[in-house]
Each structure stands twice: as C-alpha cells, then as structure tokens.
C-alpha cells in the first residue's frame, strides 16, 4: 500500500506483546525437508513451498514476526562434517532465499521480517573473533540488502560469541534482538544467566532473553534471573523468550540436547496448547513482551499464545476461526461425554497421561562436559569417520565421536 509505513519492532513492543514464530528446524525435519544433524536451511532453495507454507501457518496462528529461515546458515556451518549445502548452493543464496520467503508471507499480513544469526563452528573450533565475525558479517549483509526489519542473534551458549555477534549487528542501523540458549545455570563458560543479560544489553541489544534448550517453566526461571540483573545494572532492554515446546525438568546445563531422547524421541514431552496459555500469561506477567517459541513449537502452540493474549492485543488470530476458546468447539461433537469437555476448567485442570506404561517420568542427561575449544567440537569438512548407517538396510554402523 502506497505510503504505508509498517510499525517497527520497538514501537510494537512499546505498545504491547509481540508474538514470535515457532521452531522451523524441528517442524521441517518432521515434514522431511531438513536433515537432523546438520539442521541447515538449504530447503529455502530445494523446497521453497514448504517454507512458505510453514510461514503462512505461523502467520495465521498469530505470529507478528516472520523469521527468515537462516538458522545455521553461516558458510562454515554449511560445509561442516560432510555438509554439501555451501558447495551446492552457497550461504549467500540460502540466506537470500530465506529473506525472500519470509518477506513474501509477511506482506500477506502485518508481520515484520527478521534476519537471524546463531552460533558458529568457527567459534567452537577456537578460530577467534575475526573469523567468527566474518561469518556473521556475510549473513548480516544479505539481511540488510534484502530489507529485513530487525536482526536477531539467537541460540548462543557462550556470551563471548554473542557479544561478537551483537557487535557486527550494531554496524547496521537496525534494531537488535539477542537470546541465549541457556537456562538458570548460565552459559557454558560459567557466566551467570543474569550477567549474560547485562552483557547482551551493554553490547547494544535492544531486546534480550532466552531461546531453545529448555521448556517454558525453566526458561522463565532464567528470564527472572535476567530481569533482576538488568534492574540492578539500571538497564531496560525489552525482554524476549522463545522456549522449547518440550517438557525438560530433567535437563542439565546444556538443555535438551543432552537428554537421551534428543532429537528423535521427544514426543512424550510435547507441551499441550493449554501449557502454552499458562506460559504466555506467566511471561506477560513477568514483563516479557516478545513471546514466541523454538524447537517443538508448532503453529497451534503459537495460536494458544495469541489466544491467551487476545485481550492485550485486541485481536484473535485468523486460525481461531477453527478453534473456539478453550475447546468450545467440542459442543458440536456427536458424543455427550466429549461435549462435556468443552470448557476451560476441564482442560486447565487435566494432567494428561503419556500413554507409555514402561517409560520413566525423567531421564538421565548425558554429561560429556565438552564445549568451545574441545577437539571433539572442532569443525571439519570431511564426514565424521565411522559415520552412522548410510542406507536403511545398514543399521549396524558404529559411530565414533
Ligand atoms: N530459529 C530456529 C532455532 C533453532 S534452535 C536449534 C536446536 C537444535 C540445534 C542442534 O542440535 O545443533 C528455528 O526456528 O528452528
Ligand atoms: Zn531451538
């Protein structure tokens, strides 16, 4: 529309809650378009319709932000441990395609477009600040060329690398959001959760918080620590949180990737839409104003966040056309006992069973305790020796670290 100026992220946060989108790598992996392991977004080029559809589902569910699918799209990651995406398509093309797809769908609603960067193999390999910032700069330049509305540094587990990322983002004039994949125990170099928030804000981030690795409850415990530390430091960035949609009370410091169920047997841990009502309300009451999701978050989870905050936002998402509040649509069911469940008190008080009689309630996380600088994490182009099975029939492959 001529002369129509989309309201920017900071103006929107000043007026009330902004709803993020959900977990692209997990959702597209389940749909057969992203490979677990590398988790890289070459699908933007290989199957753009799949990415468009997922963006559209999140827009319909109430997302105010279309995050370009650029996660793990740094050149070094796209050629790490046998990945051919860099050589086949190039990081620049994958990032640009991600921006184009996000912009296409954002224009179908009043959504903003976000360009995101994340942790790099170069950092884990100890290549140093210049090499790491060079990887970030290549992605950020594509985002600026393609007119994204703001930038996100997400999924960092070392505050040092996060600060380097924010520094590169601040070379632009765009608002910067920053979220660490940490819980209440702090980052992997033992910097406290609160101090990570202070350092993100001092590095220049306008919005700071937590994403991934932990469930809503644990993530909000981390956010509470961030809020206190920021207040003590006299800093007032906006707060953001985008947790997992998996229950992880048994996760250690590294979060869900240390759980034995990661990544292919997390289904019993999936949060219900009703869990997301509680999450959204708790986050809003804590003063968090950017409320979204990460791995495991499907559009119906985001719709629940949007429905819980409908009064604050003055609207319900279009996806609520097919979802009366709190299950009210069940009044149209043929069976009376199902109709009897068409109300809030039933779903809010239900403690759903897992249906897995031989499953433990909790697992014992792996605890390899390795992080940046350890040889096991170093980047390499070659496929990891002793790799797993390469065909369905060959399932006896033994994998070395
Ligand atoms: N914005 C991203 C966040 C992905 S967080 C990825 C967690 C798994 C990473 C790994 O196992 O290396 C997304 O929407 O998928
Ligand atoms: Zn995630």
mmCIF file of C-alpha atoms and ligand atoms in Angstrom:
data_model
loop_
_atom_site.group_PDB
_atom_site.id
_atom_site.type_symbol
_atom_site.label_atom_id
_atom_site.label_comp_id
_atom_site.label_asym_id
_atom_site.label_seq_id
_atom_site.Cartn_x
_atom_site.Cartn_y
_atom_site.Cartn_z
ATOM 1 C CA UNK A 1 0.000 0.000 0.000
ATOM 2 C CA UNK A 2 1.467 3.366 -1.032
ATOM 3 C CA UNK A 3 2.894 5.348 1.886
ATOM 4 C CA UNK A 4 2.010 2.614 4.371
ATOM 5 C CA UNK A 5 4.798 2.510 6.954
ATOM 6 C CA UNK A 6 4.910 -0.806 8.825
ATOM 7 C CA UNK A 7 5.303 -0.167 12.531
ATOM 8 C CA UNK A 8 8.781 -1.286 13.657
ATOM 9 C CA UNK A 9 9.580 -3.849 16.325
ATOM 10 C CA UNK A 10 10.453 -1.343 19.074
ATOM 11 C CA UNK A 11 7.257 0.644 18.532
ATOM 12 C CA UNK A 12 5.234 -2.576 18.658
ATOM 13 C CA UNK A 13 6.941 -3.729 21.858
ATOM 14 C CA UNK A 14 6.244 -0.336 23.428
ATOM 15 C CA UNK A 15 2.537 -0.866 22.778
ATOM 16 C CA UNK A 16 2.202 -4.444 23.940
ATOM 17 C CA UNK A 17 3.117 -8.078 23.380
ATOM 18 C CA UNK A 18 4.701 -9.139 20.096
ATOM 19 C CA UNK A 19 4.304 -12.802 19.216
ATOM 20 C CA UNK A 20 7.220 -14.611 17.607
ATOM 21 C CA UNK A 21 7.019 -17.715 15.440
ATOM 22 C CA UNK A 22 7.975 -21.310 16.287
ATOM 23 C CA UNK A 23 10.613 -23.932 15.627
ATOM 24 C CA UNK A 24 11.476 -24.214 11.932
ATOM 25 C CA UNK A 25 14.253 -26.835 12.015
ATOM 26 C CA UNK A 26 12.195 -29.305 14.060
ATOM 27 C CA UNK A 27 8.955 -28.670 12.149
ATOM 28 C CA UNK A 28 10.585 -29.001 8.725
ATOM 29 C CA UNK A 29 12.614 -32.043 9.813
ATOM 30 C CA UNK A 30 9.381 -33.827 10.737
ATOM 31 C CA UNK A 31 7.990 -32.853 7.337
ATOM 32 C CA UNK A 32 11.031 -34.321 5.534
ATOM 33 C CA UNK A 33 12.684 -31.098 4.377
ATOM 34 C CA UNK A 34 15.529 -30.575 6.889
ATOM 35 C CA UNK A 35 18.094 -33.199 7.959
ATOM 36 C CA UNK A 36 18.559 -33.611 11.706
ATOM 37 C CA UNK A 37 22.260 -33.405 12.442
ATOM 38 C CA UNK A 38 23.315 -30.507 10.226
ATOM 39 C CA UNK A 39 19.852 -28.866 10.636
ATOM 40 C CA UNK A 40 20.792 -26.437 7.819
ATOM 41 C CA UNK A 41 18.157 -24.486 5.785
ATOM 42 C CA UNK A 42 19.002 -25.392 2.168
ATOM 43 C CA UNK A 43 15.287 -26.206 1.930
ATOM 44 C CA UNK A 44 14.821 -22.480 1.149
ATOM 45 C CA UNK A 45 16.186 -23.347 -2.316
ATOM 46 C CA UNK A 46 15.280 -27.041 -2.592
ATOM 47 C CA UNK A 47 11.611 -26.811 -1.490
ATOM 48 C CA UNK A 48 10.595 -23.136 -1.012
ATOM 49 C CA UNK A 49 6.900 -24.038 -0.937
ATOM 50 C CA UNK A 50 7.427 -25.999 2.283
ATOM 51 C CA UNK A 51 8.977 -22.941 3.937
ATOM 52 C CA UNK A 52 6.255 -20.630 2.586
ATOM 53 C CA UNK A 53 3.579 -22.960 3.970
ATOM 54 C CA UNK A 54 5.108 -23.032 7.426
ATOM 55 C CA UNK A 55 5.484 -19.245 7.491
ATOM 56 C CA UNK A 56 1.823 -18.964 6.423
ATOM 57 C CA UNK A 57 0.713 -21.322 9.192
ATOM 58 C CA UNK A 58 2.540 -19.256 11.804
ATOM 59 C CA UNK A 59 1.125 -16.013 10.367
ATOM 60 C CA UNK A 60 -2.405 -17.497 10.552
ATOM 61 C CA UNK A 61 -1.681 -18.642 14.115
ATOM 62 C CA UNK A 62 -0.865 -15.078 15.199
ATOM 63 C CA UNK A 63 2.881 -14.597 14.699
ATOM 64 C CA UNK A 64 3.765 -10.920 14.309
ATOM 65 C CA UNK A 65 7.253 -11.769 13.014
ATOM 66 C CA UNK A 66 8.310 -13.923 10.057
ATOM 67 C CA UNK A 67 11.829 -15.054 10.969
ATOM 68 C CA UNK A 68 13.727 -15.809 7.763
ATOM 69 C CA UNK A 69 14.856 -19.430 7.873
ATOM 70 C CA UNK A 70 18.567 -18.617 8.146
ATOM 71 C CA UNK A 71 19.401 -20.674 11.236
ATOM 72 C CA UNK A 72 22.779 -22.431 10.926
ATOM 73 C CA UNK A 73 23.221 -20.756 7.523
ATOM 74 C CA UNK A 74 26.751 -19.415 8.106
ATOM 75 C CA UNK A 75 29.158 -20.577 5.390
ATOM 76 C CA UNK A 76 31.290 -22.556 7.860
ATOM 77 C CA UNK A 77 28.261 -24.493 9.134
ATOM 78 C CA UNK A 78 27.018 -25.211 5.587
ATOM 79 C CA UNK A 79 30.270 -27.092 4.866
ATOM 80 C CA UNK A 80 30.776 -28.712 8.250
ATOM 81 C CA UNK A 81 31.229 -32.502 8.693
ATOM 82 C CA UNK A 82 30.211 -33.553 5.219
ATOM 83 C CA UNK A 83 27.513 -30.945 4.555
ATOM 84 C CA UNK A 84 27.433 -30.081 0.820
ATOM 85 C CA UNK A 85 24.985 -27.159 1.046
ATOM 86 C CA UNK A 86 27.670 -24.482 0.815
ATOM 87 C CA UNK A 87 29.259 -26.061 -2.228
ATOM 88 C CA UNK A 88 25.902 -26.808 -3.910
ATOM 89 C CA UNK A 89 24.038 -23.560 -3.195
ATOM 90 C CA UNK A 90 26.243 -21.057 -1.228
ATOM 91 C CA UNK A 91 25.379 -19.385 2.043
ATOM 92 C CA UNK A 92 24.532 -16.142 0.277
ATOM 93 C CA UNK A 93 21.869 -17.827 -1.874
ATOM 94 C CA UNK A 94 20.362 -19.769 1.048
ATOM 95 C CA UNK A 95 20.153 -16.630 3.221
ATOM 96 C CA UNK A 96 18.675 -14.533 0.404
ATOM 97 C CA UNK A 97 16.073 -17.187 -0.377
ATOM 98 C CA UNK A 98 15.170 -17.265 3.308
ATOM 99 C CA UNK A 99 14.655 -13.497 3.318
ATOM 100 C CA UNK A 100 12.548 -13.611 0.145
ATOM 101 C CA UNK A 101 10.235 -16.292 1.519
ATOM 102 C CA UNK A 102 9.773 -14.522 4.857
ATOM 103 C CA UNK A 103 9.069 -11.206 3.080
ATOM 104 C CA UNK A 104 6.513 -12.850 0.780
ATOM 105 C CA UNK A 105 4.446 -14.104 3.698
ATOM 106 C CA UNK A 106 4.979 -11.049 5.930
ATOM 107 C CA UNK A 107 3.377 -8.971 3.149
ATOM 108 C CA UNK A 108 0.269 -11.176 3.368
ATOM 109 C CA UNK A 109 -0.329 -9.774 6.858
ATOM 110 C CA UNK A 110 1.108 -7.008 9.036
ATOM 111 C CA UNK A 111 4.151 -9.028 10.073
ATOM 112 C CA UNK A 112 7.764 -7.919 10.398
ATOM 113 C CA UNK A 113 10.709 -9.689 8.747
ATOM 114 C CA UNK A 114 13.585 -10.833 10.943
ATOM 115 C CA UNK A 115 17.067 -11.914 9.903
ATOM 116 C CA UNK A 116 18.786 -14.226 12.366
ATOM 117 C CA UNK A 117 22.315 -15.435 13.031
ATOM 118 C CA UNK A 118 23.454 -18.033 15.562
ATOM 119 C CA UNK A 119 26.459 -19.846 16.998
ATOM 120 C CA UNK A 120 29.165 -20.968 14.545
ATOM 121 C CA UNK A 121 31.542 -23.940 14.166
ATOM 122 C CA UNK A 122 34.320 -21.355 13.797
ATOM 123 C CA UNK A 123 33.803 -20.256 17.386
ATOM 124 C CA UNK A 124 33.621 -23.831 18.691
ATOM 125 C CA UNK A 125 36.861 -24.518 16.764
ATOM 126 C CA UNK A 126 38.599 -21.610 18.519
ATOM 127 C CA UNK A 127 39.278 -19.679 15.273
ATOM 128 C CA UNK A 128 38.938 -16.338 17.082
ATOM 129 C CA UNK A 129 36.938 -13.106 16.843
ATOM 130 C CA UNK A 130 37.846 -12.005 13.315
ATOM 131 C CA UNK A 131 36.979 -15.349 11.715
ATOM 132 C CA UNK A 132 33.731 -15.633 13.650
ATOM 133 C CA UNK A 133 32.645 -12.048 12.950
ATOM 134 C CA UNK A 134 33.459 -12.572 9.276
ATOM 135 C CA UNK A 135 30.927 -15.409 9.198
ATOM 136 C CA UNK A 136 28.302 -13.184 10.847
ATOM 137 C CA UNK A 137 29.053 -10.247 8.518
ATOM 138 C CA UNK A 138 28.348 -12.338 5.424
ATOM 139 C CA UNK A 139 24.859 -13.196 6.662
ATOM 140 C CA UNK A 140 24.048 -9.740 8.062
ATOM 141 C CA UNK A 141 24.970 -8.090 4.756
ATOM 142 C CA UNK A 142 22.419 -10.297 2.969
ATOM 143 C CA UNK A 143 19.749 -9.339 5.527
ATOM 144 C CA UNK A 144 20.460 -5.607 5.085
ATOM 145 C CA UNK A 145 20.496 -5.911 1.274
ATOM 146 C CA UNK A 146 17.113 -7.638 1.449
ATOM 147 C CA UNK A 147 15.476 -5.112 3.755
ATOM 148 C CA UNK A 148 14.733 -7.105 6.901
ATOM 149 C CA UNK A 149 13.091 -5.070 9.669
ATOM 150 C CA UNK A 150 15.381 -6.127 12.520
ATOM 151 C CA UNK A 151 18.150 -8.587 13.449
ATOM 152 C CA UNK A 152 18.317 -11.480 15.901
ATOM 153 C CA UNK A 153 21.339 -13.172 17.467
ATOM 154 C CA UNK A 154 19.865 -16.428 18.767
ATOM 155 C CA UNK A 155 20.990 -19.770 20.081
ATOM 156 C CA UNK A 156 24.316 -18.748 21.624
ATOM 157 C CA UNK A 157 25.683 -20.728 24.583
ATOM 158 C CA UNK A 158 28.795 -18.572 25.148
ATOM 159 C CA UNK A 159 28.226 -14.879 25.954
ATOM 160 C CA UNK A 160 31.609 -14.043 24.354
ATOM 161 C CA UNK A 161 30.403 -15.199 20.919
ATOM 162 C CA UNK A 162 27.069 -13.448 21.486
ATOM 163 C CA UNK A 163 28.872 -10.136 22.155
ATOM 164 C CA UNK A 164 30.846 -10.575 18.921
ATOM 165 C CA UNK A 165 27.572 -11.186 17.062
ATOM 166 C CA UNK A 166 25.831 -8.140 18.531
ATOM 167 C CA UNK A 167 28.886 -6.022 17.647
ATOM 168 C CA UNK A 168 28.503 -6.976 13.980
ATOM 169 C CA UNK A 169 24.749 -6.285 14.075
ATOM 170 C CA UNK A 170 25.423 -2.844 15.541
ATOM 171 C CA UNK A 171 27.372 -1.973 12.379
ATOM 172 C CA UNK A 172 23.879 -1.595 10.865
ATOM 173 C CA UNK A 173 21.146 0.810 11.940
ATOM 174 C CA UNK A 174 18.633 -1.987 12.566
ATOM 175 C CA UNK A 175 17.165 -2.900 15.967
ATOM 176 C CA UNK A 176 18.925 -5.903 17.504
ATOM 177 C CA UNK A 177 17.427 -8.766 19.499
ATOM 178 C CA UNK A 178 19.620 -11.266 21.317
ATOM 179 C CA UNK A 179 18.701 -14.546 23.007
ATOM 180 C CA UNK A 180 20.961 -17.151 24.582
ATOM 181 C CA UNK A 181 20.181 -20.883 24.650
ATOM 182 C CA UNK A 182 20.802 -21.066 28.391
ATOM 183 C CA UNK A 183 18.772 -21.766 31.500
ATOM 184 C CA UNK A 184 19.121 -20.621 35.125
ATOM 185 C CA UNK A 185 22.639 -22.128 35.384
ATOM 186 C CA UNK A 186 24.224 -19.656 32.978
ATOM 187 C CA UNK A 187 26.388 -20.075 29.898
ATOM 188 C CA UNK A 188 28.902 -22.801 29.100
ATOM 189 C CA UNK A 189 31.818 -20.679 30.305
ATOM 190 C CA UNK A 190 30.063 -20.318 33.691
ATOM 191 C CA UNK A 191 28.906 -16.732 33.175
ATOM 192 C CA UNK A 192 25.680 -16.346 35.153
ATOM 193 C CA UNK A 193 22.349 -16.014 33.395
ATOM 194 C CA UNK A 194 21.882 -12.535 34.830
ATOM 195 C CA UNK A 195 25.332 -11.387 33.724
ATOM 196 C CA UNK A 196 24.677 -12.752 30.230
ATOM 197 C CA UNK A 197 21.633 -10.471 30.032
ATOM 198 C CA UNK A 198 23.616 -7.471 31.283
ATOM 199 C CA UNK A 199 26.410 -8.132 28.770
ATOM 200 C CA UNK A 200 23.916 -8.515 25.885
ATOM 201 C CA UNK A 201 22.328 -5.186 26.796
ATOM 202 C CA UNK A 202 25.691 -3.458 27.263
ATOM 203 C CA UNK A 203 26.794 -4.791 23.873
ATOM 204 C CA UNK A 204 23.863 -2.842 22.418
ATOM 205 C CA UNK A 205 20.978 -5.297 22.092
ATOM 206 C CA UNK A 206 17.562 -3.601 22.270
ATOM 207 C CA UNK A 207 15.816 -6.850 23.189
ATOM 208 C CA UNK A 208 17.420 -9.604 25.293
ATOM 209 C CA UNK A 209 16.382 -13.036 26.502
ATOM 210 C CA UNK A 210 16.466 -16.776 26.135
ATOM 211 C CA UNK A 211 15.587 -19.275 23.399
ATOM 212 C CA UNK A 212 15.621 -23.055 22.972
ATOM 213 C CA UNK A 213 17.234 -25.791 25.120
ATOM 214 C CA UNK A 214 14.674 -25.587 27.972
ATOM 215 C CA UNK A 215 10.915 -25.781 28.493
ATOM 216 C CA UNK A 216 8.725 -22.745 29.229
ATOM 217 C CA UNK A 217 8.927 -23.073 33.018
ATOM 218 C CA UNK A 218 12.715 -23.418 33.105
ATOM 219 C CA UNK A 219 13.175 -20.653 30.531
ATOM 220 C CA UNK A 220 11.035 -18.274 32.578
ATOM 221 C CA UNK A 221 13.157 -19.073 35.650
ATOM 222 C CA UNK A 222 16.136 -17.933 33.584
ATOM 223 C CA UNK A 223 14.231 -14.822 32.468
ATOM 224 C CA UNK A 224 13.508 -13.938 36.091
ATOM 225 C CA UNK A 225 17.260 -14.001 36.812
ATOM 226 C CA UNK A 226 17.900 -11.828 33.747
ATOM 227 C CA UNK A 227 15.220 -9.327 34.845
ATOM 228 C CA UNK A 228 16.763 -8.904 38.318
ATOM 229 C CA UNK A 229 20.317 -8.483 36.998
ATOM 230 C CA UNK A 230 19.227 -5.944 34.368
ATOM 231 C CA UNK A 231 17.371 -3.896 37.003
ATOM 232 C CA UNK A 232 20.405 -3.971 39.320
ATOM 233 C CA UNK A 233 22.523 -2.713 36.417
ATOM 234 C CA UNK A 234 19.999 0.021 35.609
ATOM 235 C CA UNK A 235 19.407 -1.423 32.129
ATOM 236 C CA UNK A 236 15.963 -1.557 30.484
ATOM 237 C CA UNK A 237 16.008 -3.548 27.248
ATOM 238 C CA UNK A 238 12.848 -5.295 26.148
ATOM 239 C CA UNK A 239 12.651 -8.918 27.255
ATOM 240 C CA UNK A 240 12.118 -11.842 24.875
ATOM 241 C CA UNK A 241 11.632 -15.569 25.409
ATOM 242 C CA UNK A 242 11.258 -18.404 22.875
ATOM 243 C CA UNK A 243 11.456 -21.713 24.781
ATOM 244 C CA UNK A 244 11.056 -25.308 23.686
ATOM 245 C CA UNK A 245 7.618 -26.886 23.391
ATOM 246 C CA UNK A 246 9.009 -29.970 25.198
ATOM 247 C CA UNK A 247 8.922 -30.517 28.960
ATOM 248 C CA UNK A 248 12.523 -30.742 30.198
ATOM 249 C CA UNK A 249 12.557 -30.701 34.033
ATOM 250 C CA UNK A 250 15.348 -33.302 33.927
ATOM 251 C CA UNK A 251 17.666 -31.352 31.597
ATOM 252 C CA UNK A 252 21.101 -30.322 32.811
ATOM 253 C CA UNK A 253 23.008 -27.130 31.985
ATOM 254 C CA UNK A 254 23.208 -27.890 28.255
ATOM 255 C CA UNK A 255 19.454 -28.370 27.952
ATOM 256 C CA UNK A 256 17.551 -30.859 25.815
ATOM 257 C CA UNK A 257 20.409 -31.885 23.511
ATOM 258 C CA UNK A 258 21.939 -33.790 26.447
ATOM 259 C CA UNK A 259 18.726 -35.755 27.021
ATOM 260 C CA UNK A 260 18.837 -39.313 25.610
ATOM 261 C CA UNK A 261 15.535 -38.641 23.755
ATOM 262 C CA UNK A 262 17.084 -35.806 21.690
ATOM 263 C CA UNK A 263 16.182 -35.382 18.886
ATOM 264 C CA UNK A 264 14.045 -38.342 17.703
ATOM 265 C CA UNK A 265 12.060 -39.433 20.789
ATOM 266 C CA UNK A 266 10.935 -36.201 22.399
ATOM 267 C CA UNK A 267 7.263 -36.723 21.500
ATOM 268 C CA UNK A 268 6.141 -37.809 25.024
ATOM 269 C CA UNK A 269 7.436 -34.465 26.286
ATOM 270 C CA UNK A 270 5.423 -32.217 23.911
ATOM 271 C CA UNK A 271 3.629 -29.348 25.682
ATOM 272 C CA UNK A 272 -0.114 -29.063 25.141
ATOM 273 C CA UNK A 273 -1.775 -25.930 23.793
ATOM 274 C CA UNK A 274 -3.058 -25.416 27.340
ATOM 275 C CA UNK A 275 0.521 -25.427 28.684
ATOM 276 C CA UNK A 276 1.101 -22.540 26.253
ATOM 277 C CA UNK A 277 -1.744 -20.496 27.709
ATOM 278 C CA UNK A 278 -0.021 -20.671 31.111
ATOM 279 C CA UNK A 279 3.390 -19.926 29.532
ATOM 280 C CA UNK A 280 2.097 -16.846 27.692
ATOM 281 C CA UNK A 281 0.356 -15.488 30.778
ATOM 282 C CA UNK A 282 3.357 -16.086 33.046
ATOM 283 C CA UNK A 283 5.717 -14.480 30.521
ATOM 284 C CA UNK A 284 3.480 -11.437 30.066
ATOM 285 C CA UNK A 285 3.014 -11.003 33.818
ATOM 286 C CA UNK A 286 6.807 -11.111 34.240
ATOM 287 C CA UNK A 287 7.127 -8.192 31.790
ATOM 288 C CA UNK A 288 8.319 -10.192 28.785
ATOM 289 C CA UNK A 289 6.957 -8.530 25.658
ATOM 290 C CA UNK A 290 8.447 -10.656 22.842
ATOM 291 C CA UNK A 291 6.829 -14.057 23.376
ATOM 292 C CA UNK A 292 7.438 -16.852 20.859
ATOM 293 C CA UNK A 293 8.706 -20.393 20.615
ATOM 294 C CA UNK A 294 11.603 -22.524 19.472
ATOM 295 C CA UNK A 295 12.037 -26.237 18.796
ATOM 296 C CA UNK A 296 8.824 -28.219 19.112
ATOM 297 C CA UNK A 297 6.614 -25.119 18.762
ATOM 298 C CA UNK A 298 4.060 -25.802 16.037
ATOM 299 C CA UNK A 299 1.525 -23.218 14.808
ATOM 300 C CA UNK A 300 -1.168 -24.461 17.202
ATOM 301 C CA UNK A 301 1.152 -23.651 20.102
ATOM 302 C CA UNK A 302 1.602 -20.088 18.807
ATOM 303 C CA UNK A 303 -2.174 -19.823 18.320
ATOM 304 C CA UNK A 304 -2.599 -20.652 22.017
ATOM 305 C CA UNK A 305 -0.145 -17.871 22.924
ATOM 306 C CA UNK A 306 -2.110 -15.445 20.717
ATOM 307 C CA UNK A 307 -5.450 -16.557 22.198
ATOM 308 C CA UNK A 308 -4.171 -16.153 25.771
ATOM 309 C CA UNK A 309 -3.039 -12.598 24.955
ATOM 310 C CA UNK A 310 -6.043 -11.685 22.800
ATOM 311 C CA UNK A 311 -7.280 -9.018 25.233
ATOM 312 C CA UNK A 312 -3.828 -7.385 25.444
ATOM 313 C CA UNK A 313 -3.523 -7.484 21.653
ATOM 314 C CA UNK A 314 -7.123 -6.523 20.892
ATOM 315 C CA UNK A 315 -7.481 -9.370 18.405
ATOM 316 C CA UNK A 316 -7.562 -13.126 17.949
ATOM 317 C CA UNK A 317 -5.547 -14.880 15.218
ATOM 318 C CA UNK A 318 -7.232 -15.933 11.974
ATOM 319 C CA UNK A 319 -6.543 -19.538 12.929
ATOM 320 C CA UNK A 320 -9.053 -19.151 15.746
ATOM 321 C CA UNK A 321 -11.786 -19.355 13.084
ATOM 322 C CA UNK A 322 -11.448 -23.118 13.614
ATOM 323 C CA UNK A 323 -10.705 -23.095 17.325
ATOM 324 C CA UNK A 324 -13.277 -21.785 19.795
ATOM 325 C CA UNK A 325 -11.651 -20.671 23.071
ATOM 326 C CA UNK A 326 -10.799 -23.480 25.494
ATOM 327 C CA UNK A 327 -12.252 -26.249 23.361
ATOM 328 C CA UNK A 328 -15.711 -24.760 22.960
ATOM 329 C CA UNK A 329 -15.983 -26.318 19.525
ATOM 330 C CA UNK A 330 -16.441 -29.712 21.187
ATOM 331 C CA UNK A 331 -20.066 -28.715 21.807
ATOM 332 C CA UNK A 332 -20.539 -29.757 18.180
ATOM 333 C CA UNK A 333 -19.267 -33.293 18.871
ATOM 334 C CA UNK A 334 -21.650 -36.263 18.452
ATOM 335 C CA UNK A 335 -20.697 -37.892 21.783
ATOM 336 C CA UNK A 336 -22.037 -36.269 25.004
ATOM 337 C CA UNK A 337 -19.001 -37.197 27.068
ATOM 338 C CA UNK A 338 -16.801 -35.324 24.612
ATOM 339 C CA UNK A 339 -19.192 -32.362 24.653
ATOM 340 C CA UNK A 340 -18.722 -32.418 28.428
ATOM 341 C CA UNK A 341 -15.096 -31.400 27.866
ATOM 342 C CA UNK A 342 -15.930 -28.179 26.013
ATOM 343 C CA UNK A 343 -14.804 -25.813 28.726
ATOM 344 C CA UNK A 344 -11.780 -24.174 30.301
ATOM 345 C CA UNK A 345 -11.880 -25.775 33.749
ATOM 346 C CA UNK A 346 -11.685 -29.269 32.218
ATOM 347 C CA UNK A 347 -8.589 -28.570 30.133
ATOM 348 C CA UNK A 348 -6.856 -26.327 32.668
ATOM 349 C CA UNK A 349 -7.066 -28.948 35.396
ATOM 350 C CA UNK A 350 -6.288 -32.027 33.253
ATOM 351 C CA UNK A 351 -2.918 -33.745 33.886
ATOM 352 C CA UNK A 352 -2.574 -35.724 30.627
ATOM 353 C CA UNK A 353 -1.063 -39.240 30.768
ATOM 354 C CA UNK A 354 1.799 -40.139 28.435
ATOM 355 C CA UNK A 355 0.334 -43.476 27.317
ATOM 356 C CA UNK A 356 3.771 -45.067 27.728
ATOM 357 C CA UNK A 357 3.435 -47.511 30.670
ATOM 358 C CA UNK A 358 7.103 -48.569 30.566
ATOM 359 C CA UNK A 359 8.523 -45.035 30.322
ATOM 360 C CA UNK A 360 10.247 -43.331 33.214
ATOM 361 C CA UNK A 361 8.982 -39.852 34.074
ATOM 362 C CA UNK A 362 12.505 -38.434 33.793
ATOM 363 C CA UNK A 363 15.777 -39.324 32.032
ATOM 364 C CA UNK A 364 19.457 -39.055 32.956
ATOM 365 C CA UNK A 365 21.121 -36.404 30.721
ATOM 366 C CA UNK A 366 24.458 -37.158 29.030
ATOM 367 C CA UNK A 367 27.189 -35.137 30.612
ATOM 368 C CA UNK A 368 30.158 -35.077 28.260
ATOM 369 C CA UNK A 369 31.010 -31.625 29.583
ATOM 370 C CA UNK A 370 32.775 -30.576 26.367
ATOM 371 C CA UNK A 371 32.399 -27.115 24.867
ATOM 372 C CA UNK A 372 34.264 -24.493 22.816
ATOM 373 C CA UNK A 373 37.900 -25.409 22.285
ATOM 374 C CA UNK A 374 37.468 -29.149 22.774
ATOM 375 C CA UNK A 375 38.809 -31.150 19.816
ATOM 376 C CA UNK A 376 35.533 -33.118 19.600
ATOM 377 C CA UNK A 377 33.724 -29.890 18.620
ATOM 378 C CA UNK A 378 36.257 -28.727 16.031
ATOM 379 C CA UNK A 379 34.899 -28.034 12.542
ATOM 380 C CA UNK A 380 35.944 -30.220 9.624
ATOM 381 C CA UNK A 381 34.713 -30.544 6.040
ATOM 382 C CA UNK A 382 35.103 -34.319 5.976
ATOM 383 C CA UNK A 383 32.303 -36.620 7.049
ATOM 384 C CA UNK A 384 32.861 -37.789 10.645
ATOM 385 C CA UNK A 385 34.701 -41.160 10.394
ATOM 386 C CA UNK A 386 32.757 -44.244 11.398
ATOM 387 C CA UNK A 387 29.567 -42.451 10.427
ATOM 388 C CA UNK A 388 26.172 -43.979 11.011
ATOM 389 C CA UNK A 389 24.247 -46.150 8.588
ATOM 390 C CA UNK A 390 24.044 -44.754 5.055
ATOM 391 C CA UNK A 391 21.177 -46.978 3.893
ATOM 392 C CA UNK A 392 18.064 -48.232 5.664
ATOM 393 C CA UNK A 393 19.468 -51.791 5.442
ATOM 394 C CA UNK A 394 22.801 -50.927 7.036
ATOM 395 C CA UNK A 395 21.759 -50.173 10.591
ATOM 396 C CA UNK A 396 24.659 -51.758 12.401
ATOM 397 C CA UNK A 397 27.037 -48.819 11.768
ATOM 398 C CA UNK A 398 29.028 -47.887 14.843
ATOM 399 C CA UNK A 399 29.533 -44.146 15.246
ATOM 400 C CA UNK A 400 32.732 -42.707 16.689
ATOM 401 C CA UNK A 401 32.641 -39.283 18.299
HETATM 402 N N1 LIG B 1 15.102 -20.265 14.855
HETATM 403 C C1 LIG B 1 15.491 -21.671 14.813
HETATM 404 C C2 LIG B 1 16.018 -22.111 16.142
HETATM 405 C C3 LIG B 1 16.585 -23.491 16.148
HETATM 406 S S1 LIG B 1 17.282 -23.959 17.717
HETATM 407 C C4 LIG B 1 18.034 -25.464 17.151
HETATM 408 C C5 LIG B 1 18.281 -26.504 18.206
HETATM 409 C C6 LIG B 1 18.997 -27.737 17.685
HETATM 410 C C7 LIG B 1 20.434 -27.398 17.351
HETATM 411 C C8 LIG B 1 21.409 -28.604 17.332
HETATM 412 O O1 LIG B 1 21.076 -29.755 17.690
HETATM 413 O O2 LIG B 1 22.530 -28.343 16.910
HETATM 414 C C9 LIG B 1 14.307 -22.491 14.337
HETATM 415 O O3 LIG B 1 13.215 -21.917 14.210
HETATM 416 O O4 LIG B 1 14.444 -23.688 14.083
HETATM 417 ZN ZN1 LIG B 2 15.525 -24.483 19.224
#
